[in-house]
Amino acid sequence: MTERYFFSADSDRVDRARVHLWLSEQSYWARGRFREMQDAAIDASRNYGVYDIESGEQVAYGRVVTDGVTFGWLCDVFVATEARGQGIGKMLAAGVMADLEPLGLRRILLSTADAHGLYAQHGFTELAEPSRMMARVRSPITYGRPGRS
């Protein structure tokens, strides 16, 4: 079924309005994210999409925050509800990993609530020593406009 879709690493192709809608209204991790925050995140990241060949419509998105040398964080991965179950997530993950491969990144992290099997197919495993990882998480009240504390 994925033959009617194509992968792209072209940031200029990203449908910013659609991606913002998906993430701010339908995701569990970025609900309520402001559009200007999403645009700033897109501008500061490597961006990926899967698109319908006939219509050109974007059906999936993901981005990687990276220094381009040692580390990457795969995040904001989303497949449109109506396009799920067609291998689009697999296409997106494979395309992202292929694009990052030449960089030789030592570590790529991600966080997922429900797609462990998908990412395991691309070499992701649970952290060997999760106690070494820490996070500083801001409250949802301050997760708003850029520059707010």
Tab-separated table of C-alpha atoms in Angstrom:
chain	number	residue	atom	x	y	z
A	1	MET	CA	0.000	0.000	0.000
A	2	THR	CA	2.967	2.323	0.539
A	3	GLU	CA	3.534	2.470	-3.231
A	4	ARG	CA	1.095	5.395	-3.346
A	5	TYR	CA	3.317	7.414	-0.990
A	6	PHE	CA	6.833	8.810	-1.028
A	7	PHE	CA	9.308	9.875	1.644
A	8	SER	CA	11.012	13.274	1.613
A	9	ALA	CA	13.721	14.930	3.698
A	10	ASP	CA	12.955	18.325	2.146
A	11	SER	CA	12.042	20.780	4.932
A	12	ASP	CA	10.510	23.161	2.399
A	13	ARG	CA	7.891	20.545	1.534
A	14	VAL	CA	6.530	20.328	5.117
A	15	ASP	CA	2.923	21.462	5.420
A	16	ARG	CA	3.472	23.527	8.564
A	17	ALA	CA	-0.217	24.213	9.182
A	18	ARG	CA	-1.094	20.520	8.940
A	19	VAL	CA	1.807	19.472	11.173
A	20	HIS	CA	0.825	22.068	13.759
A	21	LEU	CA	-2.784	20.855	13.704
A	22	TRP	CA	-1.714	17.223	14.165
A	23	LEU	CA	0.667	17.935	17.012
A	24	SER	CA	-1.233	20.639	18.880
A	25	GLU	CA	-4.638	18.958	18.665
A	26	GLN	CA	-4.128	15.221	18.148
A	27	SER	CA	-0.835	14.208	19.773
A	28	TYR	CA	-0.458	13.262	23.423
A	29	TRP	CA	2.921	15.008	23.801
A	30	ALA	CA	2.453	18.429	22.161
A	31	ARG	CA	-1.190	19.246	22.789
A	32	GLY	CA	-1.627	23.000	22.949
A	33	ARG	CA	1.732	23.832	21.362
A	34	PHE	CA	1.619	27.294	19.821
A	35	ARG	CA	2.129	27.623	16.066
A	36	GLU	CA	5.154	29.909	16.432
A	37	MET	CA	6.794	27.319	18.695
A	38	GLN	CA	6.177	24.594	16.139
A	39	ASP	CA	7.550	26.732	13.322
A	40	ALA	CA	10.674	27.514	15.386
A	41	ALA	CA	11.125	23.796	16.096
A	42	ILE	CA	10.813	22.991	12.378
A	43	ASP	CA	13.339	25.692	11.519
A	44	ALA	CA	15.865	24.297	14.031
A	45	SER	CA	15.502	20.631	13.012
A	46	ARG	CA	15.949	18.134	10.216
A	47	ASN	CA	12.406	17.517	8.947
A	48	TYR	CA	10.843	14.534	7.245
A	49	GLY	CA	7.533	13.707	5.687
A	50	VAL	CA	5.593	11.102	3.792
A	51	TYR	CA	3.356	12.376	1.010
A	52	ASP	CA	0.611	11.046	-1.229
A	53	ILE	CA	2.031	10.699	-4.757
A	54	GLU	CA	-1.164	11.808	-6.520
A	55	SER	CA	-2.270	14.714	-4.361
A	56	GLY	CA	1.051	15.741	-2.801
A	57	GLU	CA	-0.752	15.848	0.543
A	58	GLN	CA	1.404	15.232	3.607
A	59	VAL	CA	0.335	12.140	5.569
A	60	ALA	CA	3.185	11.836	8.110
A	61	TYR	CA	5.820	13.957	9.810
A	62	GLY	CA	8.869	13.562	12.001
A	63	ARG	CA	11.840	15.690	12.938
A	64	VAL	CA	15.297	15.178	14.362
A	65	VAL	CA	17.065	17.622	16.639
A	66	THR	CA	20.782	17.030	16.158
A	67	ASP	CA	24.243	18.514	16.278
A	68	GLY	CA	24.872	16.584	13.066
A	69	VAL	CA	27.917	14.853	14.508
A	70	THR	CA	27.305	12.879	17.714
A	71	PHE	CA	23.679	12.986	18.817
A	72	GLY	CA	20.124	13.089	17.517
A	73	TRP	CA	16.672	13.079	19.052
A	74	LEU	CA	13.834	11.778	16.897
A	75	CYS	CA	10.624	13.500	17.906
A	76	ASP	CA	7.204	14.758	16.845
A	77	VAL	CA	6.567	11.646	14.758
A	78	PHE	CA	2.955	11.589	13.610
A	79	VAL	CA	0.977	9.675	10.997
A	80	ALA	CA	-2.405	11.070	9.967
A	81	THR	CA	-5.238	9.041	11.445
A	82	GLU	CA	-6.736	8.245	8.037
A	83	ALA	CA	-3.371	6.981	6.736
A	84	ARG	CA	-2.497	4.620	9.580
A	85	GLY	CA	-2.133	0.887	9.054
A	86	GLN	CA	-0.583	1.238	5.596
A	87	GLY	CA	3.109	1.019	6.476
A	88	ILE	CA	3.607	4.784	6.438
A	89	GLY	CA	5.214	4.830	9.880
A	90	LYS	CA	7.666	2.179	8.700
A	91	MET	CA	8.414	4.221	5.560
A	92	LEU	CA	8.996	7.350	7.639
A	93	ALA	CA	11.260	5.614	10.169
A	94	ALA	CA	13.292	3.907	7.427
A	95	GLY	CA	13.710	7.178	5.532
A	96	VAL	CA	14.809	9.069	8.633
A	97	MET	CA	17.362	6.406	9.562
A	98	ALA	CA	18.710	6.305	5.992
A	99	ASP	CA	19.065	10.099	5.959
A	100	LEU	CA	20.908	10.100	9.297
A	101	GLU	CA	23.191	7.138	8.527
A	102	PRO	CA	25.886	9.149	6.686
A	103	LEU	CA	26.249	11.415	9.736
A	104	GLY	CA	27.510	8.510	11.864
A	105	LEU	CA	25.642	9.715	14.946
A	106	ARG	CA	26.728	7.763	18.012
A	107	ARG	CA	23.373	8.004	19.731
A	108	ILE	CA	19.815	8.693	18.572
A	109	LEU	CA	17.129	8.845	21.237
A	110	LEU	CA	13.372	8.909	21.054
A	111	SER	CA	10.405	8.607	23.346
A	112	THR	CA	7.313	6.598	22.484
A	113	ALA	CA	4.255	5.397	24.326
A	114	ASP	CA	3.076	2.869	21.774
A	115	ALA	CA	5.454	2.242	18.855
A	116	HIS	CA	8.281	0.238	20.445
A	117	GLY	CA	7.977	-2.532	17.852
A	118	LEU	CA	8.255	-0.125	14.942
A	119	TYR	CA	11.415	1.488	16.263
A	120	ALA	CA	12.969	-1.827	17.287
A	121	GLN	CA	12.962	-2.720	13.568
A	122	HIS	CA	15.380	0.172	13.087
A	123	GLY	CA	17.810	-0.720	15.868
A	124	PHE	CA	16.266	1.137	18.787
A	125	THR	CA	16.350	-0.630	22.152
A	126	GLU	CA	15.363	0.241	25.684
A	127	LEU	CA	18.043	2.173	27.520
A	128	ALA	CA	20.674	-0.136	28.994
A	129	GLU	CA	21.083	2.170	31.975
A	130	PRO	CA	17.971	4.334	32.232
A	131	SER	CA	19.076	5.621	35.637
A	132	ARG	CA	21.788	7.606	33.834
A	133	MET	CA	19.180	9.598	31.914
A	134	MET	CA	17.493	12.588	33.467
A	135	ALA	CA	14.947	15.105	32.275
A	136	ARG	CA	13.898	18.584	33.237
A	137	VAL	CA	10.236	18.911	32.368
A	138	ARG	CA	8.419	22.214	32.469
A	139	SER	CA	4.842	22.381	33.654
A	140	PRO	CA	2.145	22.626	30.965
A	141	ILE	CA	1.307	26.132	32.185
A	142	THR	CA	4.728	27.432	31.110
A	143	TYR	CA	4.818	25.353	27.933
A	144	GLY	CA	3.718	28.193	25.813
A	145	ARG	CA	5.173	31.026	23.887
A	146	PRO	CA	8.912	31.208	23.239
A	147	GLY	CA	10.832	33.185	25.838
A	148	ARG	CA	8.363	32.553	28.661
A	149	SER	CA	9.719	31.119	31.847
